[in-house]
Coordinates of C-alpha atoms and ligand atoms in Angstrom, one line a residue:
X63 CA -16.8 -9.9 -16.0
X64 CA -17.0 -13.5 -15.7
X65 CA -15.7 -15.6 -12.5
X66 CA -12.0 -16.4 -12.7
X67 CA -11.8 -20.5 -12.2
X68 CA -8.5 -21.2 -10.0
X69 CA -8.9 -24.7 -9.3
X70 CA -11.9 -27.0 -9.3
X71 CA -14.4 -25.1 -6.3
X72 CA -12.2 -22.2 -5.9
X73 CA -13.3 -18.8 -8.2
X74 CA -12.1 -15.0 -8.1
X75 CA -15.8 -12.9 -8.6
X76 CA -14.1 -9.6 -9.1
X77 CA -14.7 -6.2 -10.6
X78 CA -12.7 -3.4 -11.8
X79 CA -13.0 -0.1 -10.2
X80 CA -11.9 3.1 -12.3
X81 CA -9.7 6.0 -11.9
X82 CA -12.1 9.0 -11.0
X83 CA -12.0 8.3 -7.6
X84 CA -9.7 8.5 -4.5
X85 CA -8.9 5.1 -3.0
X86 CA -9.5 5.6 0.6
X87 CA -10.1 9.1 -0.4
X88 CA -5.9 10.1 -0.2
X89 CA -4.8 8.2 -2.6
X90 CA -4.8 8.3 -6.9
X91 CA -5.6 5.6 -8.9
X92 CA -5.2 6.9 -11.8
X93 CA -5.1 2.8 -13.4
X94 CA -7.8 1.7 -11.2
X95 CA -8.5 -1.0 -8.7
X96 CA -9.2 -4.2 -8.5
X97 CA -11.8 -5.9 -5.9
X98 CA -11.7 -9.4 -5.2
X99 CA -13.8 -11.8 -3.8
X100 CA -13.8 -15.5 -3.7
X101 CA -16.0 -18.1 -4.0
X102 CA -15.1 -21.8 -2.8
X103 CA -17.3 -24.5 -3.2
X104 CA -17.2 -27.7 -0.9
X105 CA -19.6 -30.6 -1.5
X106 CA -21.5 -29.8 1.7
X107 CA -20.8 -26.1 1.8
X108 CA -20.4 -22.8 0.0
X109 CA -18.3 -20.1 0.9
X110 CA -17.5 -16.3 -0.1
X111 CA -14.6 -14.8 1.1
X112 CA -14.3 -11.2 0.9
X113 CA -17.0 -8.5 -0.6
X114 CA -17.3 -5.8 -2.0
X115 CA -17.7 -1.8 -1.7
X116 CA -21.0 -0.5 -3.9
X117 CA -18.3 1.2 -5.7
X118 CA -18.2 2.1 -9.9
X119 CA -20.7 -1.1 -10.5
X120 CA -18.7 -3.5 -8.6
X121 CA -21.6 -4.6 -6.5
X122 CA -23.8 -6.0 -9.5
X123 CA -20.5 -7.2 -11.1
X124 CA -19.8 -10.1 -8.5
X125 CA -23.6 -10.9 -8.2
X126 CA -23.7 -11.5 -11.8
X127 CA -20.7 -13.7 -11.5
X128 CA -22.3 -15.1 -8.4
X129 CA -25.6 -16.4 -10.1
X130 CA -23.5 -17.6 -13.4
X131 CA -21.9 -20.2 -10.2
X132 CA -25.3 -21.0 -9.4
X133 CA -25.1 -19.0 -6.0
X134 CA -28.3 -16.9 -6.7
X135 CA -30.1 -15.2 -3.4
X136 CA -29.9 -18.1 -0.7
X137 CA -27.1 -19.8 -1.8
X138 CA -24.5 -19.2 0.0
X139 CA -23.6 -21.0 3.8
X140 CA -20.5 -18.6 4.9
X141 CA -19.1 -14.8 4.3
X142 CA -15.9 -14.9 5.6
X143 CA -14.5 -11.3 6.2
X144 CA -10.7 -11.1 6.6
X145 CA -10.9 -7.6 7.0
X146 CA -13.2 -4.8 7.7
X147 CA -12.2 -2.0 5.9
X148 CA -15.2 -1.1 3.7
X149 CA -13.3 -1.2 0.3
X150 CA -14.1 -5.1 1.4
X151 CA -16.9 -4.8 3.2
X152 CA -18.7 -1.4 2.1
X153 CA -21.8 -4.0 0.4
X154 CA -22.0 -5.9 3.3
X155 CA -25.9 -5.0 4.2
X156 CA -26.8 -5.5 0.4
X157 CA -24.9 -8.9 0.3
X158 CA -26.2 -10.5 3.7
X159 CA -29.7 -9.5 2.5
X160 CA -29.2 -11.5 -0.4
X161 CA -28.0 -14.3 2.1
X162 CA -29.5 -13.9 4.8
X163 CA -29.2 -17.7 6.2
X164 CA -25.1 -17.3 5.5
X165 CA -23.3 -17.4 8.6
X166 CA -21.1 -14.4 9.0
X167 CA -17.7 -15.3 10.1
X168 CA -14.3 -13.2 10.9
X169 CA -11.7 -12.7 13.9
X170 CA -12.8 -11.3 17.6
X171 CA -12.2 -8.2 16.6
X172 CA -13.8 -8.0 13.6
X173 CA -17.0 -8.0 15.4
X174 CA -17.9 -4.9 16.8
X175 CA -16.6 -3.1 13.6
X176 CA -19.5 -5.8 11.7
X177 CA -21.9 -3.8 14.4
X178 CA -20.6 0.0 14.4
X179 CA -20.2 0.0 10.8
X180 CA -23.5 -1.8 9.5
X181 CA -25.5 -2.9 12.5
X182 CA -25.1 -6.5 11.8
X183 CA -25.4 -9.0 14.6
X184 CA -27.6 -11.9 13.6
X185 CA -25.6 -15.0 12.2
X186 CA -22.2 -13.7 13.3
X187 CA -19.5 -15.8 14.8
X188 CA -15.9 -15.1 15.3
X189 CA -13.2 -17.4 14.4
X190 CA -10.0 -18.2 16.3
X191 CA -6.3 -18.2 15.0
X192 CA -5.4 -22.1 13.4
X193 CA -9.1 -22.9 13.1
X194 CA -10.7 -25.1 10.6
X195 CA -14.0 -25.1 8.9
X196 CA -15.2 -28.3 6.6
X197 CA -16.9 -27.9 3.6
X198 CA -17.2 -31.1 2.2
X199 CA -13.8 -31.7 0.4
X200 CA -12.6 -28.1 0.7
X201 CA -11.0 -27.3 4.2
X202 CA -11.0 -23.6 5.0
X203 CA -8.2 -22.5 8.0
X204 CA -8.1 -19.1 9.6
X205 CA -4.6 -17.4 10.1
X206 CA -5.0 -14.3 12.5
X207 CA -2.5 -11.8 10.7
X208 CA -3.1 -8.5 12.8
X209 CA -2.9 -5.2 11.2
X210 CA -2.2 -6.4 7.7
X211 CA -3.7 -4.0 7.4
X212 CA -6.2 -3.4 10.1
X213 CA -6.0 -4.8 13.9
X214 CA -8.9 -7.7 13.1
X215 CA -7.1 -8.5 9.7
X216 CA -7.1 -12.6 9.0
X217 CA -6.5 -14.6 5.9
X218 CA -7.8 -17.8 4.8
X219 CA -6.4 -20.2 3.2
X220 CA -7.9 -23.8 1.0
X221 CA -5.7 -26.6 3.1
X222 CA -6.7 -29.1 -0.1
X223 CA -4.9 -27.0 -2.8
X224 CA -2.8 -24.4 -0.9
X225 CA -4.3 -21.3 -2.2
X226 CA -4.1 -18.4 0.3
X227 CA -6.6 -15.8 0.5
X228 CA -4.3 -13.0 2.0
X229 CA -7.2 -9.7 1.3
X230 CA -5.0 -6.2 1.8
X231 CA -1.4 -8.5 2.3
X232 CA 0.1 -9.1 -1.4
X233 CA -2.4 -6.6 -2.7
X234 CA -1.7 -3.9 -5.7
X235 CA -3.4 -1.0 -7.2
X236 CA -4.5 -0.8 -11.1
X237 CA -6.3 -3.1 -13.4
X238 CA -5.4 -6.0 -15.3
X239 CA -6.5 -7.8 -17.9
X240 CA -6.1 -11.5 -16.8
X241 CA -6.6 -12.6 -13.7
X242 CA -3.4 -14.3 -13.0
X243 CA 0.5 -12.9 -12.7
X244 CA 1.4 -15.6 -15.7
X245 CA -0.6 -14.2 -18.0
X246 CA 0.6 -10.9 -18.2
X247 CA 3.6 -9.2 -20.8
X248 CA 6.8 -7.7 -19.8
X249 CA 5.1 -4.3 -19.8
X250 CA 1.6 -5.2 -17.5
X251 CA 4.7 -7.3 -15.5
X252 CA 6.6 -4.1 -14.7
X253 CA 3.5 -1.9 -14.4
X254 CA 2.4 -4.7 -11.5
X255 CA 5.6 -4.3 -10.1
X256 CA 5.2 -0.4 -9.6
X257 CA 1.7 -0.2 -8.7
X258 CA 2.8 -3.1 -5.8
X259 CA 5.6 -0.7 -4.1
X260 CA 3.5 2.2 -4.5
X261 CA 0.1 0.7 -2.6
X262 CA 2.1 -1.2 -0.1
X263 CA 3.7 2.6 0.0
X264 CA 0.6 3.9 1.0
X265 CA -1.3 1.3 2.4
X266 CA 0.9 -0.8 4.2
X267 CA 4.1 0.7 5.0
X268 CA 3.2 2.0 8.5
X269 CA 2.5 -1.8 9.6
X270 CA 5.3 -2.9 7.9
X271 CA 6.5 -5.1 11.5
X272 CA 2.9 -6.9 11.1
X273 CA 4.0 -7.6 7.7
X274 CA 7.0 -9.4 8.4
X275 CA 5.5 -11.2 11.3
X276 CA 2.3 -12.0 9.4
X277 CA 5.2 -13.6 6.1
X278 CA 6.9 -15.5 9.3
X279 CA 3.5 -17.1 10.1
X280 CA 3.0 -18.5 7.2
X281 CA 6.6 -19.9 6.6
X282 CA 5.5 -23.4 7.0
X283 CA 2.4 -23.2 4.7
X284 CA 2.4 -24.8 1.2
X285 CA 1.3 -21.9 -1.0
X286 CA 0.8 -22.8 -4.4
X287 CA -2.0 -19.3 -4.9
X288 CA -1.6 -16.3 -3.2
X289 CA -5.0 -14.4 -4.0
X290 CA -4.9 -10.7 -2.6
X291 CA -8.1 -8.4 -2.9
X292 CA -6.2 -6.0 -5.3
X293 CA -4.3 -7.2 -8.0
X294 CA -3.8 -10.2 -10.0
X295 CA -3.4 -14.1 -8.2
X296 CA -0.6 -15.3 -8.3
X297 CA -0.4 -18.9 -9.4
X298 CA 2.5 -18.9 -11.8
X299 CA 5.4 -17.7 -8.9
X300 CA 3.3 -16.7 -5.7
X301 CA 6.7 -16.8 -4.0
X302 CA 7.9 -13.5 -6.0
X303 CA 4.7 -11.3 -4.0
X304 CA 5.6 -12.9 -1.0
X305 CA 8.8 -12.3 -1.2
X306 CA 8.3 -8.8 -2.6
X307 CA 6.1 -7.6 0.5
X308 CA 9.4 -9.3 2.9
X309 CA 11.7 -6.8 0.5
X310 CA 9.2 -3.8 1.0
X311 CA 8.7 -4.4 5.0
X312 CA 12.2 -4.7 5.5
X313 CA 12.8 -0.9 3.6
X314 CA 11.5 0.0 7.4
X315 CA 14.5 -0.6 8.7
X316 CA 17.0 -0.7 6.0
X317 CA 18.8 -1.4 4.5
X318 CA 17.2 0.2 1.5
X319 CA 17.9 0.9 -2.0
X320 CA 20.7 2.7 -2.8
X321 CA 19.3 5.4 -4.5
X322 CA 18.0 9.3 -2.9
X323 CA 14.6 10.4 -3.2
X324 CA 14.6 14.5 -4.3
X325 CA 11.6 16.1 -2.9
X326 CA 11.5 19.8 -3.7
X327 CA 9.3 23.0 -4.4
X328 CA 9.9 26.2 -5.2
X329 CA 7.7 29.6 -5.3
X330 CA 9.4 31.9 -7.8
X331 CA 12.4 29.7 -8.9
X332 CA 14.9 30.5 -5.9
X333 CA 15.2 26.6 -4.3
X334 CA 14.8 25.6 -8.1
X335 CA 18.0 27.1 -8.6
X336 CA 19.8 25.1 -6.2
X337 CA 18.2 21.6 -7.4
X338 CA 20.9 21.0 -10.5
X339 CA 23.9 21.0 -8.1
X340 CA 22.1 18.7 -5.6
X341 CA 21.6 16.3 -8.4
X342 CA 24.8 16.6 -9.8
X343 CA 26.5 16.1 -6.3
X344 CA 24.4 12.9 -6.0
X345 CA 25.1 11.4 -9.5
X346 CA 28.7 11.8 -9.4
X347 CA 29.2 9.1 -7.2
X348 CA 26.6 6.8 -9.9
X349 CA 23.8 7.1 -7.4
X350 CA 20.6 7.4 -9.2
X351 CA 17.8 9.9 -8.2
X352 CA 14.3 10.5 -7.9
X353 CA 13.1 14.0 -8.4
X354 CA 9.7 14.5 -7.5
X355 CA 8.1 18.3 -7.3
X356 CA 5.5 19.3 -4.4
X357 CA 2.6 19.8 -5.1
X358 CA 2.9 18.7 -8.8
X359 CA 3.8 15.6 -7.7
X360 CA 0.9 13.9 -5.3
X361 CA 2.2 12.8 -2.1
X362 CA 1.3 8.9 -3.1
X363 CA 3.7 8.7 -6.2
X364 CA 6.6 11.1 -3.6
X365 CA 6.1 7.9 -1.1
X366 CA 6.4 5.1 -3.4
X367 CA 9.7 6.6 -4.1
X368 CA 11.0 7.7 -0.8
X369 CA 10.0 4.4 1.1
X370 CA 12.4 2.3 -1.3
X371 CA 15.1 5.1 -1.3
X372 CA 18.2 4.6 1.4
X373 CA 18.5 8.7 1.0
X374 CA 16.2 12.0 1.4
X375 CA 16.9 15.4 0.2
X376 CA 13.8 18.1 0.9
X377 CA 14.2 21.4 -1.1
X378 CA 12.1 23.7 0.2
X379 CA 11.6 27.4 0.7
X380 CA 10.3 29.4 3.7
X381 CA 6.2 30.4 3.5
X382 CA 4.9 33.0 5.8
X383 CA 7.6 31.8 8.3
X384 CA 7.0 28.7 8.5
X385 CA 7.2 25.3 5.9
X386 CA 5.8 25.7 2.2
X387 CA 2.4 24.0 2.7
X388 CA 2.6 21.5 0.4
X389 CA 5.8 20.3 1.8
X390 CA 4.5 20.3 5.4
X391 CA 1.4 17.7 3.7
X392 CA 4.4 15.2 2.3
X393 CA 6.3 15.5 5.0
X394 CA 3.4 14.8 7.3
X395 CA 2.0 11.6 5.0
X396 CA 6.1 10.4 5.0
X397 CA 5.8 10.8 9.1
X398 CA 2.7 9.1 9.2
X399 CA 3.7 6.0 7.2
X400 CA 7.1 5.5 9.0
X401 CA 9.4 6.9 6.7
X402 CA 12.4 7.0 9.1
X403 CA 16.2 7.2 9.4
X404 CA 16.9 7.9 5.9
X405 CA 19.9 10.0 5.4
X406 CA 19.0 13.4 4.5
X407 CA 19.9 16.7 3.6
X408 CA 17.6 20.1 2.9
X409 CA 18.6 22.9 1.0
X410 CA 15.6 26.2 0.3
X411 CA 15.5 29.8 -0.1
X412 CA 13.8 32.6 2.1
X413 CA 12.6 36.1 1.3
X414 CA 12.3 38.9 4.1
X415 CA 12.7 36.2 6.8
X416 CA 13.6 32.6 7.6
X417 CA 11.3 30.2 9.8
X418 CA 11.2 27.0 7.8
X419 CA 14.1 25.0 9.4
X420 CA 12.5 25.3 12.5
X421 CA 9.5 23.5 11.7
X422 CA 11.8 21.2 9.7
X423 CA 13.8 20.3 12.6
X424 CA 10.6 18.6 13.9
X425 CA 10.4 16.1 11.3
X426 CA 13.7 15.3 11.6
X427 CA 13.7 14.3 15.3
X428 CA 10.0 12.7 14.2
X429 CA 11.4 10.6 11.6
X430 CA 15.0 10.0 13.2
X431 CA 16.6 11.3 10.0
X432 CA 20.4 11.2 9.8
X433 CA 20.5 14.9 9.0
X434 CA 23.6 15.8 7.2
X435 CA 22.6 19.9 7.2
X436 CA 21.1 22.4 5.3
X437 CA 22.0 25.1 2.6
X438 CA 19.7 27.8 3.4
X439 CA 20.0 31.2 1.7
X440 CA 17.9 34.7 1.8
X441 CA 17.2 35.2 -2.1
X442 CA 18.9 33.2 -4.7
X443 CA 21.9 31.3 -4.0
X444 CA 25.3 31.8 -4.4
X445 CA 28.4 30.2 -6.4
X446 CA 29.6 29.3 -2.8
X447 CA 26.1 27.7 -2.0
X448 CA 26.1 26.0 -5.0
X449 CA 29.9 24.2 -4.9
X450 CA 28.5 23.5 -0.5
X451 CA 25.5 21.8 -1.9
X452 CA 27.2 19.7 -4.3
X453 CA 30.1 18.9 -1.9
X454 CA 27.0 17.9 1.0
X455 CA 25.3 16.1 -1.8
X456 CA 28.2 14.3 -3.1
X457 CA 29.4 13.2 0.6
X458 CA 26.1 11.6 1.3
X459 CA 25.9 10.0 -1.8
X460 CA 29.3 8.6 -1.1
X461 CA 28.0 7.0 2.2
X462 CA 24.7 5.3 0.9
X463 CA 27.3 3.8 -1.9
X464 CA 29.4 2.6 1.0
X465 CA 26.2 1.1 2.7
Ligands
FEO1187 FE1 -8.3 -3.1 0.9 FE2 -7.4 -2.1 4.1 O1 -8.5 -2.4 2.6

């Protein structure tokens, strides 16, 4: 790859991870990644914001786009780190031996993870919330933005040309061929749009109040760039991201789309046989639906869809006495990432003994569901739990239409 010029001093260096691996080792990337890093060069001063992880070639990717900038070994005054997660930071000992006169900078607490993670402690200074650094006609300022996605999490932003170096915040999975959002078609376009709700699904969602604090902060910025560490930069409309990520964070605590999210599984077809009337309850009142199968379906794509969705419906039968395993792994990654009072039903089937509600009931206390009941049945289900699980299906749907 070459370096992406933004404006005049200010480049992406970025690289393109592929789709064999686990991002953060949870999640599928079955598109890829994208890491980027920034370069901006002041009269005086030369700075790079963000690195790298060692990860599918990424690491000789940015220093080949480093040297074509002229910013061979030695030639670099500043790493900034906005955030230490080691997707951004995994290169750090390889990159600071290649600098090794580049001041290290990042927030407070930023700097003990610098130590525990890669023993660093020469040339490292932290930076506090509002302040500036001069690099000869480029003014670098330092926003503390806590939890966005870590608790030592800042951006950076150029004051001379109002682009906004935001790391995780405004980030997507999957690669794409330009660098910026107005170069892509109607199809990368909507492919952007889905691989945004699912990453901020799984990355973000649980700090989804930082989020919305961290978009207050910056209210009274100019922003003419927003340039994530994943994704494309956004030049053409870097409003729409930021005003995607307000949509997103506010699915915390509704309202949310009106649509219901059907998680199920089944063992040997009995819960199946309940799922057509579930769907048919919910569609009759022009509510559209998700219907995602555990464990075909990987938790990641199940909370993509659930997080945007204003209802929940988990079909699910009774294993060993307890939850079907699977289940109990999406409902434990839905817990986890604050997936809460959703209106929700669950309908399953159990063999030689029930045992599933039980556990069930825990999530729904966890996750302060507004649990409208359950259509439970030994075997396979009846006429009569078919026309209940309609009828439950069809009054819920009538409420999120109300909404
Ligand atoms: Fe892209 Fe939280 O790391």
């Amino acid at each position: 790859m070459k370096p992406d010029y933004i404006t005049d001093g200010v480049y992406r260096v970025a690289a393109k991870v592929g789709s064999r691996d686990l991002f953060e080792g949870i999640w599928p990337i079955p598109d890829g990644v994208m890491l980027n890093s920034y370069v901006v060069m002041g009269e005086n001063k030369r700075a790079l914001i963000d690195l790298v992880k060692d990860w599918d070639g990424a690491l000789w990717t940015v220093f080949e786009q480093l040297d074509s900038l002229g910013l061979g070994p030695g030639g670099l005054d500043y790493i900034i780190i906005n955030h230490m997660e080691p997707d951004h930071t995994g290169a750090m000992g390889q990159i600071v031996s290649r600098y090794p006169d580049a001041q290290i900078l990042a927030s407070e607490k930023a700097l003990p993870l610098i130590k525990s993670f890669y023993k660093i402690e020469k040339n490292v200074r932290a930076v506090k919330d509002g302040e500036t650094l001069a690099l000869g006609g480029k003014t670098l300022k330092f926003f503390m933005t806590p939890n966005i996605h870590w608790p030592e999490t800042m951006m950076t932003y150029v004051e001379e040309d109002g682009v906004l170096f935001s790391c995780d915040g405004f980030g997507s999975f999957g690669r794409y061929e330009g660098c910026f959002d107005d170069e892509l078609g109607a199809n990368e376009k909507a492919h952007l749009k889905s691989e945004t709700e699912r990453y901020y699904a799984n990355i973000v969602s649980s700090f989804s109040a930082f989020v919305q604090r961290g978009i207050a902060k910056l209210a009274g910025t100019d922003i003419n760039v927003v340039a994530p560490s994943h994704g494309v930069v956004w030049r053409g409309n870097p409003k729409e991201i930021i005003e995607h990520y307000a949509r997103l964070a506010s699915y915390m605590q509704g309202p949310r789309e009106k649509e219901v999210a059907i998680v199920w599984s089944s063992m040997y077809g009995n819960t199946e046989a309940l799922l057509q009337s579930i769907v048919d309850g919910i569609r009759s009142e022009g509510i559209d639906v998700h219907i995602l199968q555990v464990p075909q379906t990987h938790a990641s794509f199940v909370l993509e869809k659930v997080w945007r969705s204003e209802g929940l419906i988990i079909g699910m039968p009774t294993y060993e006495y307890k939850m079907f395993p699977p289940m109990y792994h999406v409902l434990d990654i839905l817990e986890r990432s604050h997936v809460q009072g959703r209106k929700a039903l669950r309908f399953g089937s159990f063999g030689w003994s029930g045992g599933a509600q039980k556990q069930f009931d825990v999530f729904v206390e966890a996750m302060k569901l507004d649990y409208k009941g359950c259509i439970e049945y030994q075997g396979s289900p009846t006429d009569e739990d078919k026309k209940k699980a309609f009828e439950l299906a069809k009054a819920m749907a009538r409420e999120i239409k109300e909404l």
